[in-house]
C-alpha positions as a LaTeX table, in Angstrom:
\begin{tabular}{lrrr}
\hline
Residue & $x$ (\AA) & $y$ (\AA) & $z$ (\AA) \\
\hline
Met1 & $-76.44$ & 32.13 & $-18.13$ \\
Asp2 & $-73.94$ & 29.44 & $-17.21$ \\
Ile3 & $-71.02$ & 29.41 & $-19.81$ \\
Glu4 & $-69.84$ & 26.37 & $-18.44$ \\
Gln5 & $-72.33$ & 24.21 & $-18.33$ \\
Ala6 & $-73.46$ & 24.83 & $-21.50$ \\
Lys7 & $-69.88$ & 24.09 & $-22.51$ \\
Leu8 & $-71.01$ & 21.10 & $-20.52$ \\
Asp9 & $-74.48$ & 20.52 & $-21.23$ \\
Pro10 & $-75.40$ & 22.27 & $-24.50$ \\
Ala11 & $-79.87$ & 21.39 & $-24.87$ \\
Thr12 & $-79.57$ & 22.15 & $-19.85$ \\
Val13 & $-78.27$ & 25.82 & $-21.32$ \\
Phe14 & $-80.36$ & 25.93 & $-25.28$ \\
Arg15 & $-83.22$ & 24.64 & $-26.41$ \\
Arg16 & $-82.55$ & 25.15 & $-29.63$ \\
Pro17 & $-78.06$ & 25.29 & $-31.59$ \\
Lys18 & $-79.29$ & 28.34 & $-32.99$ \\
Asp19 & $-79.77$ & 29.70 & $-29.46$ \\
Val20 & $-76.79$ & 30.02 & $-28.78$ \\
Leu21 & $-75.60$ & 31.75 & $-32.31$ \\
Arg22 & $-78.36$ & 34.36 & $-30.74$ \\
Ala23 & $-76.70$ & 34.62 & $-27.26$ \\
Asp24 & $-75.59$ & 37.92 & $-25.92$ \\
Gly25 & $-72.70$ & 37.98 & $-23.56$ \\
Val26 & $-71.53$ & 34.71 & $-25.02$ \\
Ser27 & $-67.82$ & 35.23 & $-27.02$ \\
Pro28 & $-67.11$ & 33.73 & $-29.87$ \\
Glu29 & $-64.90$ & 31.21 & $-28.52$ \\
Asp30 & $-67.53$ & 29.92 & $-26.27$ \\
Lys31 & $-70.09$ & 29.53 & $-29.04$ \\
Lys32 & $-67.76$ & 28.00 & $-30.82$ \\
Ala33 & $-67.08$ & 25.25 & $-27.89$ \\
Ile34 & $-71.33$ & 25.12 & $-27.14$ \\
Leu35 & $-71.63$ & 23.99 & $-30.11$ \\
Leu36 & $-68.76$ & 21.41 & $-30.85$ \\
Arg37 & $-69.93$ & 20.50 & $-27.37$ \\
Trp38 & $-73.32$ & 19.70 & $-28.45$ \\
Glu39 & $-72.28$ & 18.35 & $-32.95$ \\
Ala40 & $-69.79$ & 16.11 & $-30.60$ \\
Asp41 & $-73.42$ & 14.61 & $-28.20$ \\
Ala42 & $-75.46$ & 14.74 & $-31.82$ \\
Glu43 & $-72.93$ & 11.86 & $-32.79$ \\
Ala44 & $-72.69$ & 9.94 & $-29.29$ \\
Leu45 & $-76.70$ & 10.22 & $-29.76$ \\
Ile46 & $-76.99$ & 9.05 & $-33.34$ \\
Arg47 & $-74.00$ & 5.73 & $-32.35$ \\
Ala48 & $-76.34$ & 4.67 & $-29.33$ \\
Thr49 & $-80.11$ & 5.48 & $-31.71$ \\
Glu50 & $-77.79$ & 2.17 & $-33.74$ \\
Glu51 & $-77.52$ & 0.38 & $-30.46$ \\
Gly52 & $-81.36$ & 0.43 & $-30.44$ \\
Met53 & $-81.13$ & 3.18 & $-27.53$ \\
Pro54 & $-83.81$ & 5.78 & $-28.59$ \\
Pro55 & $-83.18$ & 8.95 & $-28.08$ \\
Ser56 & $-84.86$ & 11.30 & $-25.45$ \\
Asp57 & $-86.71$ & 14.03 & $-25.99$ \\
Asn58 & $-88.88$ & 14.17 & $-30.40$ \\
Arg59 & $-86.22$ & 15.03 & $-31.90$ \\
Gly60 & $-83.94$ & 12.00 & $-34.06$ \\
Pro61 & $-80.32$ & 12.42 & $-33.26$ \\
Gly62 & $-79.89$ & 13.30 & $-36.78$ \\
Glu63 & $-82.32$ & 16.58 & $-37.20$ \\
Leu64 & $-80.05$ & 17.52 & $-34.10$ \\
Leu65 & $-77.00$ & 17.27 & $-35.58$ \\
Gly66 & $-78.08$ & 18.59 & $-38.79$ \\
Glu67 & $-79.22$ & 22.34 & $-36.61$ \\
Val68 & $-76.01$ & 22.05 & $-35.16$ \\
Gln69 & $-73.70$ & 21.96 & $-37.77$ \\
Ala70 & $-76.34$ & 24.76 & $-39.72$ \\
Ala71 & $-74.97$ & 27.04 & $-36.86$ \\
Leu72 & $-72.19$ & 26.18 & $-36.90$ \\
Gln73 & $-71.17$ & 27.02 & $-40.39$ \\
Thr74 & $-73.64$ & 30.56 & $-39.87$ \\
Leu75 & $-70.70$ & 30.72 & $-37.04$ \\
Ala76 & $-67.58$ & 30.41 & $-39.14$ \\
Gly77 & $-69.86$ & 32.23 & $-41.99$ \\
Asp78 & $-69.39$ & 35.33 & $-39.11$ \\
Gly79 & $-65.90$ & 34.68 & $-39.22$ \\
His80 & $-65.09$ & 33.32 & $-35.82$ \\
Arg81 & $-64.64$ & 29.89 & $-36.58$ \\
\hline
\end{tabular}
């Protein structure tokens, strides 16, 4: 797994945000960095969608953002945020 690539573009390495939580060999700090990047990407996608640009996959950007935020909360609940 390419951690640096995941930090730049999480969707190219992980299918869903919860997969980041399950990743073996990834430090809690790296998991947080990956999820925070994914959160920023989802927020940018929401802005683009509001401006009339369609999402590139079947998930709505709001749904993706919710998944990322849930994963961050789970990570925080484990004492790593």
